[in-house]
Short mmCIF file of C-alpha atoms in Angstrom, two decimals:
data_model
loop_
_atom_site.label_atom_id
_atom_site.label_comp_id
_atom_site.label_asym_id
_atom_site.label_seq_id
_atom_site.Cartn_x
_atom_site.Cartn_y
_atom_site.Cartn_z
CA MET F 270 -1.54 -1.00 -30.70
CA ARG F 271 -4.27 -3.24 -30.26
CA LEU F 272 -4.47 -5.97 -27.65
CA LEU F 273 -7.51 -8.80 -27.00
CA LEU F 274 -7.56 -10.27 -23.66
CA GLN F 275 -9.92 -13.22 -24.27
CA ASN F 276 -12.51 -15.07 -22.22
CA GLY F 277 -11.15 -13.36 -18.89
CA GLN F 278 -13.68 -13.08 -15.96
CA ILE F 279 -14.67 -9.95 -14.78
CA LEU F 280 -16.70 -9.09 -11.47
CA SER F 281 -20.61 -7.97 -11.97
CA LYS F 282 -22.17 -5.67 -9.55
CA ASP F 283 -23.76 -8.30 -7.49
CA ASN F 284 -20.48 -10.39 -6.92
CA ASN F 285 -20.47 -12.71 -9.72
CA LEU F 286 -17.63 -13.78 -12.06
CA VAL F 287 -19.14 -13.00 -15.90
CA GLN F 288 -16.88 -14.47 -18.93
CA LYS F 289 -15.92 -11.55 -20.91
CA ASP F 290 -13.11 -10.18 -23.98
CA ILE F 291 -11.51 -7.02 -23.55
CA LEU F 292 -10.43 -5.33 -26.54
CA ILE F 293 -7.53 -2.45 -25.57
CA GLU F 294 -6.27 0.02 -28.00
CA GLY F 295 -3.89 2.50 -27.06
CA SER F 296 -3.69 3.25 -23.58
CA LYS F 297 -7.46 2.71 -23.64
CA VAL F 298 -10.08 -0.13 -23.26
CA ILE F 299 -12.39 0.43 -26.04
CA GLN F 300 -14.89 -2.32 -25.37
CA ILE F 301 -15.90 -4.92 -22.96
CA ALA F 302 -18.27 -7.71 -24.60
CA THR F 303 -18.63 -11.57 -24.43
CA GLU F 304 -17.15 -12.38 -27.66
CA ILE F 305 -15.09 -9.57 -29.48
CA GLN F 306 -13.46 -10.79 -33.13
CA VAL F 307 -10.97 -9.35 -34.12
CA GLU F 308 -8.96 -8.46 -37.55
CA ASP F 309 -5.65 -9.96 -38.09
CA GLY F 310 -2.61 -8.15 -36.69
CA VAL F 311 -4.09 -7.39 -33.75
CA GLN F 312 -2.34 -9.32 -30.62
CA VAL F 313 -4.45 -12.42 -28.26
CA ILE F 314 -3.46 -13.36 -24.87
CA PRO F 315 -6.16 -15.89 -24.16
CA LEU F 316 -6.87 -16.07 -20.19
CA ALA F 317 -8.78 -19.16 -20.04
CA GLY F 318 -11.41 -17.99 -17.28
CA LYS F 319 -8.90 -15.94 -14.85
CA LEU F 320 -9.92 -13.08 -13.29
CA VAL F 321 -9.46 -9.68 -14.87
CA ILE F 322 -9.37 -6.49 -12.69
CA PRO F 323 -8.31 -3.14 -12.39
CA GLY F 324 -4.33 -2.10 -11.96
CA LEU F 325 -3.84 -2.55 -8.50
CA ILE F 326 -3.26 0.55 -6.36
CA ASP F 327 -1.06 0.94 -2.98
CA MET F 328 -0.78 4.05 -1.58
CA HIS F 329 2.07 3.21 0.97
CA VAL F 330 5.35 2.19 -0.64
CA HIS F 331 9.28 2.83 0.48
CA LEU F 332 11.47 2.74 -3.07
CA ARG F 333 14.36 3.66 -1.10
CA GLU F 334 15.37 6.08 -3.91
CA PRO F 335 17.09 8.40 -3.40
CA GLY F 336 19.73 7.39 -0.69
CA PHE F 337 18.98 4.28 0.26
CA GLU F 338 19.96 2.20 -3.32
CA LYS F 339 21.15 -1.04 -1.50
CA LYS F 340 17.57 -1.69 -0.16
CA GLU F 341 15.43 -0.84 -3.39
CA THR F 342 15.64 1.61 -6.44
CA ILE F 343 12.60 3.17 -8.48
CA GLU F 344 13.54 0.52 -11.39
CA THR F 345 13.21 -2.89 -8.56
CA GLY F 346 10.51 -1.62 -6.88
CA SER F 347 8.65 -0.66 -9.65
CA LEU F 348 9.18 -3.98 -11.37
CA ALA F 349 7.82 -5.87 -7.98
CA ALA F 350 5.22 -3.66 -8.06
CA ALA F 351 4.31 -4.90 -11.83
CA ARG F 352 5.19 -8.52 -10.49
CA GLY F 353 2.47 -7.87 -7.68
CA GLY F 354 -0.25 -6.41 -10.18
CA PHE F 355 -0.05 -3.02 -8.92
CA THR F 356 0.06 -0.52 -11.62
CA THR F 357 -0.21 2.84 -9.22
CA ILE F 358 2.29 3.11 -6.48
CA ALA F 359 2.42 6.07 -3.76
CA CYS F 360 6.30 6.27 -2.50
CA MET F 361 6.89 7.94 0.73
CA PRO F 362 9.66 10.59 1.29
CA ASN F 363 11.60 9.26 3.83
CA THR F 364 14.49 8.85 1.62
CA ARG F 365 17.95 10.70 1.83
CA PRO F 366 17.74 13.73 0.90
CA VAL F 367 13.69 13.54 1.61
CA ILE F 368 10.89 14.19 -0.55
CA ASP F 369 11.06 18.11 0.87
CA THR F 370 11.62 19.79 -2.48
CA PRO F 371 9.99 19.98 -5.78
CA GLU F 372 13.22 19.21 -7.56
CA THR F 373 13.48 15.83 -5.70
CA VAL F 374 9.57 15.19 -6.79
CA GLU F 375 10.71 16.00 -10.36
CA ASN F 376 13.62 13.69 -10.28
CA ILE F 377 11.23 10.65 -9.06
CA ILE F 378 8.51 11.21 -11.02
CA GLN F 379 11.29 11.26 -14.53
CA GLU F 380 13.08 8.19 -13.29
CA ALA F 381 9.55 6.30 -12.76
CA GLU F 382 8.76 7.44 -16.30
CA ARG F 383 12.11 5.72 -17.84
CA VAL F 384 11.36 2.92 -15.98
CA GLY F 385 7.77 2.55 -17.34
CA LYS F 386 6.99 -0.72 -14.88
CA ALA F 387 4.17 1.64 -12.69
CA ARG F 388 3.20 4.84 -12.35
CA VAL F 389 4.92 6.54 -9.20
CA LEU F 390 3.15 9.20 -7.10
CA PRO F 391 5.47 10.95 -4.75
CA LEU F 392 4.30 12.02 -0.77
CA GLY F 393 5.67 15.04 -0.10
CA ALA F 394 7.02 15.72 3.64
CA ILE F 395 4.86 17.65 5.55
CA THR F 396 8.09 19.09 7.42
CA VAL F 397 11.97 19.67 6.48
CA ARG F 398 14.11 16.51 6.43
CA GLU F 399 10.81 15.39 8.28
CA LEU F 400 12.41 16.69 11.29
CA GLY F 401 9.04 18.40 12.73
CA GLN F 402 10.55 21.93 12.91
CA GLU F 403 9.38 23.56 10.15
CA LEU F 404 7.26 23.19 7.22
CA THR F 405 8.03 22.33 3.69
CA ASP F 406 7.00 24.16 0.40
CA PHE F 407 3.46 22.43 0.28
CA LYS F 408 2.41 24.61 -2.90
CA ALA F 409 5.57 24.00 -4.99
CA MET F 410 5.67 20.34 -4.21
CA LYS F 411 1.90 20.18 -5.52
CA GLU F 412 3.18 21.76 -8.55
CA ALA F 413 5.83 19.40 -9.27
CA GLY F 414 3.61 16.54 -8.35
CA ILE F 415 2.96 15.13 -5.23
CA VAL F 416 -0.40 13.25 -4.09
CA ALA F 417 -0.63 14.03 -0.60
CA LEU F 418 1.55 14.99 2.29
CA SER F 419 3.53 12.81 4.84
CA ASP F 420 6.04 12.46 7.45
CA ASP F 421 5.81 8.99 7.10
CA GLY F 422 8.58 7.06 9.47
CA VAL F 423 7.77 9.48 12.00
CA GLY F 424 4.69 11.14 13.68
CA VAL F 425 4.68 15.01 13.97
CA GLN F 426 5.47 15.59 17.17
CA SER F 427 4.00 19.11 17.59
CA SER F 428 0.58 19.29 17.71
CA HIS F 429 1.04 23.23 16.79
CA MET F 430 3.25 22.35 13.97
CA MET F 431 0.46 19.60 12.37
CA LYS F 432 -2.41 22.21 12.53
CA GLU F 433 -0.23 24.54 10.61
CA ALA F 434 0.19 21.57 8.12
CA MET F 435 -3.36 20.44 8.02
CA ARG F 436 -4.10 24.43 7.37
CA LYS F 437 -2.26 25.08 4.43
CA ALA F 438 -2.91 21.69 3.23
CA HIS F 439 -6.44 22.15 3.02
CA ALA F 440 -6.01 25.53 1.44
CA LEU F 441 -4.04 23.34 -1.41
CA GLY F 442 -6.72 20.47 -1.70
CA LEU F 443 -3.74 17.90 -0.42
CA SER F 444 -4.56 15.32 2.58
CA ILE F 445 -2.38 14.65 5.35
CA VAL F 446 -1.16 11.20 5.76
CA ALA F 447 -0.23 10.66 9.02
CA HIS F 448 2.48 8.06 10.65
CA CYS F 449 1.07 8.23 13.99
CA GLU F 450 3.64 8.02 16.70
CA ASP F 451 4.16 9.73 20.34
CA ASP F 452 8.13 9.49 20.50
CA THR F 453 7.43 9.83 24.53
CA LEU F 454 5.46 6.80 24.44
CA ALA F 455 7.10 5.17 21.74
CA LYS F 456 10.74 5.43 22.75
CA ASN F 457 13.33 2.97 22.01
CA GLY F 458 10.48 0.06 21.34
CA CYS F 459 10.98 -2.61 19.08
CA VAL F 460 7.72 -4.40 19.44
CA HIS F 461 4.40 -4.33 20.68
CA ASP F 462 4.42 -3.54 24.45
CA GLY F 463 2.53 -7.03 25.24
CA GLU F 464 3.56 -11.09 25.86
CA PHE F 465 6.28 -11.21 23.22
CA ALA F 466 8.30 -8.16 24.85
CA LYS F 467 7.59 -9.40 28.18
CA LYS F 468 8.71 -12.86 27.60
CA HIS F 469 11.84 -11.40 25.87
CA GLY F 470 12.96 -8.48 27.63
CA LEU F 471 12.54 -5.99 25.13
CA PRO F 472 11.24 -2.55 24.98
CA GLY F 473 7.66 -2.36 23.98
CA ILE F 474 5.73 0.31 21.70
CA PRO F 475 2.23 0.52 23.70
CA ASN F 476 -1.28 1.14 21.37
CA GLU F 477 -1.46 4.45 23.18
CA ALA F 478 1.88 5.63 21.31
CA GLU F 479 -0.52 5.27 18.19
CA ALA F 480 -4.10 6.04 19.29
CA ILE F 481 -2.86 9.34 20.80
CA HIS F 482 -1.61 10.72 17.71
CA VAL F 483 -4.94 9.52 16.19
CA GLY F 484 -7.18 11.04 18.33
CA ARG F 485 -5.40 14.43 19.03
CA ASP F 486 -4.91 14.68 14.82
CA ILE F 487 -8.78 13.71 14.47
CA LEU F 488 -9.43 16.78 16.89
CA LEU F 489 -7.58 18.91 14.90
CA ALA F 490 -8.58 18.29 11.12
CA GLU F 491 -11.88 18.42 12.33
CA ASP F 492 -11.48 22.13 12.97
CA VAL F 493 -9.47 22.72 10.32
CA GLY F 494 -11.47 20.66 7.50
CA VAL F 495 -8.46 18.94 5.73
CA HIS F 496 -8.99 15.13 4.55
CA TYR F 497 -6.75 13.10 7.27
CA HIS F 498 -5.99 9.63 6.44
CA VAL F 499 -4.07 7.37 9.00
CA CYS F 500 -1.55 5.21 7.89
CA HIS F 501 -1.09 1.81 8.72
CA ILE F 502 -3.49 1.79 11.66
CA SER F 503 -3.09 -0.92 14.12
CA THR F 504 -4.97 -0.95 17.06
CA GLU F 505 -8.32 -1.29 18.67
CA GLN F 506 -8.07 2.31 20.00
CA SER F 507 -7.40 3.80 16.78
CA VAL F 508 -9.75 1.83 14.91
CA ARG F 509 -12.49 2.70 17.46
CA LEU F 510 -11.19 6.82 17.23
CA VAL F 511 -11.60 6.71 13.35
CA ARG F 512 -14.91 4.94 13.61
CA GLU F 513 -16.26 7.70 15.76
CA ALA F 514 -15.33 10.56 13.36
CA LYS F 515 -16.98 8.75 10.65
CA SER F 516 -19.89 8.56 12.70
CA ARG F 517 -19.87 12.11 12.63
CA GLY F 518 -19.61 12.44 8.98
CA GLN F 519 -15.64 14.15 9.18
CA LYS F 520 -13.31 12.85 6.31
CA VAL F 521 -11.00 10.57 7.54
CA THR F 522 -9.95 7.67 6.17
CA ALA F 523 -7.34 4.58 7.17
CA GLU F 524 -5.36 2.07 5.41
CA VAL F 525 -4.36 -1.38 7.19
CA THR F 526 -1.61 -3.81 5.80
CA PRO F 527 -1.24 -7.10 5.00
CA HIS F 528 0.63 -8.46 8.06
CA HIS F 529 -1.70 -6.39 10.29
CA LEU F 530 -4.43 -8.50 8.79
CA LEU F 531 -2.25 -11.66 9.27
CA LEU F 532 -0.07 -11.38 11.98
CA THR F 533 0.29 -10.78 15.96
CA ASP F 534 2.75 -10.65 18.36
CA GLY F 535 2.20 -14.27 19.42
CA ASP F 536 3.17 -15.37 15.96
CA ILE F 537 6.47 -14.37 16.32
CA PRO F 538 8.82 -17.30 16.26
CA GLY F 539 11.44 -16.16 18.48
CA MET F 540 13.79 -13.19 18.14
CA ASP F 541 13.34 -12.72 14.36
CA PRO F 542 13.64 -9.71 12.95
CA LEU F 543 11.46 -10.18 10.08
CA TYR F 544 8.62 -9.82 12.07
CA LYS F 545 9.68 -6.35 13.24
CA MET F 546 8.00 -3.57 11.72
CA ASN F 547 6.41 -0.47 12.66
CA PRO F 548 3.92 -0.18 13.87
CA PRO F 549 4.77 -3.98 15.28
CA LEU F 550 2.42 -6.77 15.36
CA ARG F 551 -0.10 -6.34 17.99
CA SER F 552 -2.20 -8.29 20.10
CA ALA F 553 -5.29 -10.75 18.96
CA GLU F 554 -7.58 -8.34 20.15
CA ASP F 555 -6.17 -5.74 17.83
CA ARG F 556 -5.43 -8.06 14.92
CA ALA F 557 -10.03 -8.77 15.45
CA ALA F 558 -10.59 -5.22 15.83
CA LEU F 559 -8.61 -4.55 12.20
CA ILE F 560 -10.61 -6.83 10.36
CA ALA F 561 -14.03 -5.70 11.81
CA GLY F 562 -12.87 -2.29 10.71
CA LEU F 563 -12.50 -3.13 7.59
CA LYS F 564 -15.27 -5.25 7.07
CA ASP F 565 -17.37 -2.39 8.35
CA GLY F 566 -15.84 0.26 6.37
CA THR F 567 -14.05 2.03 9.00
CA ILE F 568 -10.60 1.23 7.32
CA GLU F 569 -11.09 1.76 3.68
CA ILE F 570 -8.19 0.42 1.89
CA ILE F 571 -4.98 -1.83 2.10
CA ALA F 572 -1.96 -0.93 1.37
CA THR F 573 1.37 -2.85 1.84
CA ASP F 574 4.05 -0.23 3.56
CA HIS F 575 6.88 -2.08 1.45
CA ALA F 576 9.80 -1.74 3.28
CA PRO F 577 12.71 -3.10 1.65
CA HIS F 578 16.01 -3.52 3.68
CA THR F 579 19.42 -5.62 3.00
CA LEU F 580 19.42 -9.09 4.59
CA GLU F 581 22.52 -8.16 6.51
CA GLU F 582 20.34 -5.21 8.25
CA LYS F 583 17.54 -7.20 9.02
CA ALA F 584 20.22 -9.83 10.80
CA MET F 585 21.12 -7.32 13.32
CA GLY F 586 18.95 -8.49 16.12
CA MET F 587 15.68 -7.63 17.11
CA GLU F 588 16.22 -4.75 18.92
CA LYS F 589 18.86 -2.77 15.99
CA ALA F 590 17.33 -4.36 13.21
CA PRO F 591 15.41 -1.37 10.84
CA PHE F 592 11.58 -1.84 10.91
CA GLY F 593 9.57 -2.98 8.12
CA ILE F 594 8.68 -5.74 5.33
CA VAL F 595 8.14 -6.27 1.79
CA GLY F 596 5.02 -6.75 0.47
CA LEU F 597 4.49 -5.85 -3.02
CA GLU F 598 4.84 -9.18 -4.93
CA THR F 599 2.76 -11.06 -1.80
CA ALA F 600 -0.29 -8.94 -0.86
CA PHE F 601 -3.02 -9.89 -3.13
CA PRO F 602 -2.11 -13.57 -2.69
CA LEU F 603 -2.07 -13.23 0.85
CA MET F 604 -5.44 -11.16 1.08
CA TYR F 605 -7.28 -13.48 -1.48
CA THR F 606 -6.26 -16.62 0.54
CA HIS F 607 -6.58 -15.67 4.15
CA LEU F 608 -9.58 -13.21 4.13
CA VAL F 609 -11.32 -14.21 0.71
CA ARG F 610 -11.54 -17.75 0.71
CA THR F 611 -12.25 -17.80 4.52
CA GLY F 612 -15.12 -15.63 4.13
CA GLU F 613 -13.75 -12.51 5.73
CA LEU F 614 -14.54 -10.52 2.55
CA LEU F 615 -15.79 -10.82 -0.61
CA LEU F 616 -13.94 -11.11 -3.54
CA SER F 617 -15.42 -7.91 -4.45
CA GLU F 618 -14.66 -6.14 -1.47
CA LEU F 619 -10.78 -6.80 -1.59
CA VAL F 620 -10.61 -5.64 -5.46
CA GLU F 621 -12.45 -2.48 -4.18
CA LYS F 622 -10.33 -1.98 -1.27
CA MET F 623 -7.12 -2.51 -3.53
CA THR F 624 -7.91 -0.35 -6.53
CA SER F 625 -11.07 2.12 -7.04
CA LYS F 626 -11.55 2.76 -3.03
CA PRO F 627 -7.88 4.32 -2.86
CA ALA F 628 -8.33 5.93 -6.37
CA GLU F 629 -11.85 7.68 -4.72
CA ILE F 630 -9.88 8.46 -1.32
CA PHE F 631 -7.12 10.06 -3.03
CA GLY F 632 -9.16 11.79 -6.26
CA LEU F 633 -7.12 9.51 -8.81
CA PRO F 634 -8.11 8.51 -12.45
CA TYR F 635 -7.30 5.28 -12.00
CA GLY F 636 -8.94 1.89 -10.43
CA GLU F 637 -11.66 1.17 -12.63
CA LEU F 638 -12.03 -1.38 -15.57
CA ALA F 639 -14.90 0.08 -18.18
CA GLU F 640 -14.57 1.18 -21.60
CA GLY F 641 -13.34 4.43 -22.27
CA LYS F 642 -11.05 4.31 -19.13
CA ARG F 643 -7.69 3.99 -19.06
CA ALA F 644 -6.17 0.09 -19.76
CA ASP F 645 -4.70 -0.23 -16.21
CA ILE F 646 -5.33 -4.23 -15.77
CA THR F 647 -4.21 -6.88 -13.72
CA VAL F 648 -4.93 -10.46 -14.25
CA ILE F 649 -5.22 -12.76 -11.73
CA ASP F 650 -5.15 -16.79 -11.23
CA LEU F 651 -7.51 -17.63 -8.68
CA GLU F 652 -6.69 -21.47 -8.98
CA ILE F 653 -3.10 -22.15 -9.15
CA GLU F 654 -1.39 -22.87 -5.53
CA LYS F 655 2.14 -21.43 -4.65
CA ALA F 656 4.29 -20.95 -1.78
CA ILE F 657 5.82 -17.19 -1.02
CA ASP F 658 9.42 -17.50 -2.14
CA PRO F 659 11.77 -14.88 -1.46
CA ALA F 660 14.35 -16.00 -3.98
CA SER F 661 11.58 -15.12 -6.52
CA PHE F 662 10.78 -11.67 -5.80
CA TYR F 663 11.86 -8.99 -7.87
CA SER F 664 12.48 -6.26 -5.18
CA LYS F 665 15.75 -6.45 -3.88
CA GLY F 666 14.27 -6.80 -0.54
CA LYS F 667 13.60 -10.19 0.80
CA ASN F 668 12.60 -9.34 4.29
CA THR F 669 9.02 -11.12 4.58
CA PRO F 670 7.91 -13.22 7.52
CA PHE F 671 5.48 -15.10 5.12
CA THR F 672 8.44 -17.16 3.62
CA GLY F 673 6.63 -20.51 2.51
CA TRP F 674 2.78 -19.66 3.02
CA LYS F 675 0.55 -21.46 0.59
CA CYS F 676 -1.18 -18.89 -1.39
CA LYS F 677 -3.96 -18.48 -4.02
CA GLY F 678 -4.69 -15.35 -6.36
CA TRP F 679 -1.48 -14.96 -7.80
CA PRO F 680 -1.09 -11.81 -10.54
CA VAL F 681 0.41 -13.44 -13.86
CA LEU F 682 -0.22 -10.47 -16.09
CA THR F 683 -0.21 -6.40 -15.55
CA LEU F 684 -0.78 -3.47 -17.88
CA LEU F 685 0.19 -0.07 -17.48
CA ASN F 686 -1.79 2.46 -19.68
CA GLY F 687 -2.41 -0.72 -22.56
CA MET F 688 1.45 -1.85 -22.21
CA ILE F 689 2.18 -5.14 -20.60
CA THR F 690 4.73 -4.51 -17.38
CA TYR F 691 4.54 -7.85 -15.82
CA GLN F 692 3.76 -11.49 -17.81
CA GLU F 693 4.98 -14.43 -15.92
CA ASN F 694 7.36 -16.71 -16.66
CA GLU F 695 8.71 -13.68 -19.16
CA ARG F 696 11.11 -12.12 -16.73
#
């Protein structure tokens, strides 16, 4: 199949928009030029000056399958990813059963390939059933197709267990992707340990619950030499620790979510569990540190931590409702509208943090728009403004605190290996 994307705009190296045609044959981009003439029979999609970028990459997604299909499935999550402009997503292992065997890894990859709407890269659990007691078979899971290791959803409490995991992961060339949370400090907290918690008499999760694990793991990883990646970083202390490790040349990386970049615990409008996530929304000072870290490169990538739940679960109240919000279908518009259009980031910096940087960090052959490369492509309308409406989501999860937020920068076309996986107005 040959496909021409006509009159799109791509980002030049000096952050200017340059009008180009892009010719795709099969799964590859074969030509990028100012004007491409094609013969009859080539499908032509006129873009009318819309932005064309590499397919977005999200290294932190909860697809919920197997075990929690009422919340999400690989199919609905992949559809949501495509609608959000994502071509590659990494799914976290806290399913039921946990992704802790090669058989489960293979099943997920096979189902994602059957659906064909997004490239799904499973992360394997560090410990059996994520219980922190026994390491999984890293080698067997790597051979089955995992991209990294994580016990996301819980922190590995034992320093000895984490160091052994790092040693084995390093020997296999696998990254450790850490959910950083000290259970003795987090306890049964449901929001940040700040003014909102005090006002409503809720148990709080202090900054140190995250930062202590970040600091511990950086020291362990320094000794071992493994690539260590911090999930959903949320505190000023954690950013400071990562920045210091990087200044010494240590291979430490970090991701941040759109919700931690845009919201604080001061934005929570009363006892609304749609604002409950883990890590929780922190203080204004923490949010400022996250934005500063994103701008100076301490935090390399933006990841959604897409965490769908049923609305019935989210209606259980602030203390009992599960943690998490959805993010695949809103991430780029939110970040473009509230970081790029406000001058916090250049458009090229946002695109890099959602495409080439995650690919570079995890050694993935994606995230680049160039001749001869995979035709993983996302087309963005930077002009049209729409309000976020959960009723329109392809995800089963409608749990978002951003309902009604008006955004620009909406994906209108997504291609995976040259095949259209999402086109606006064609569900």
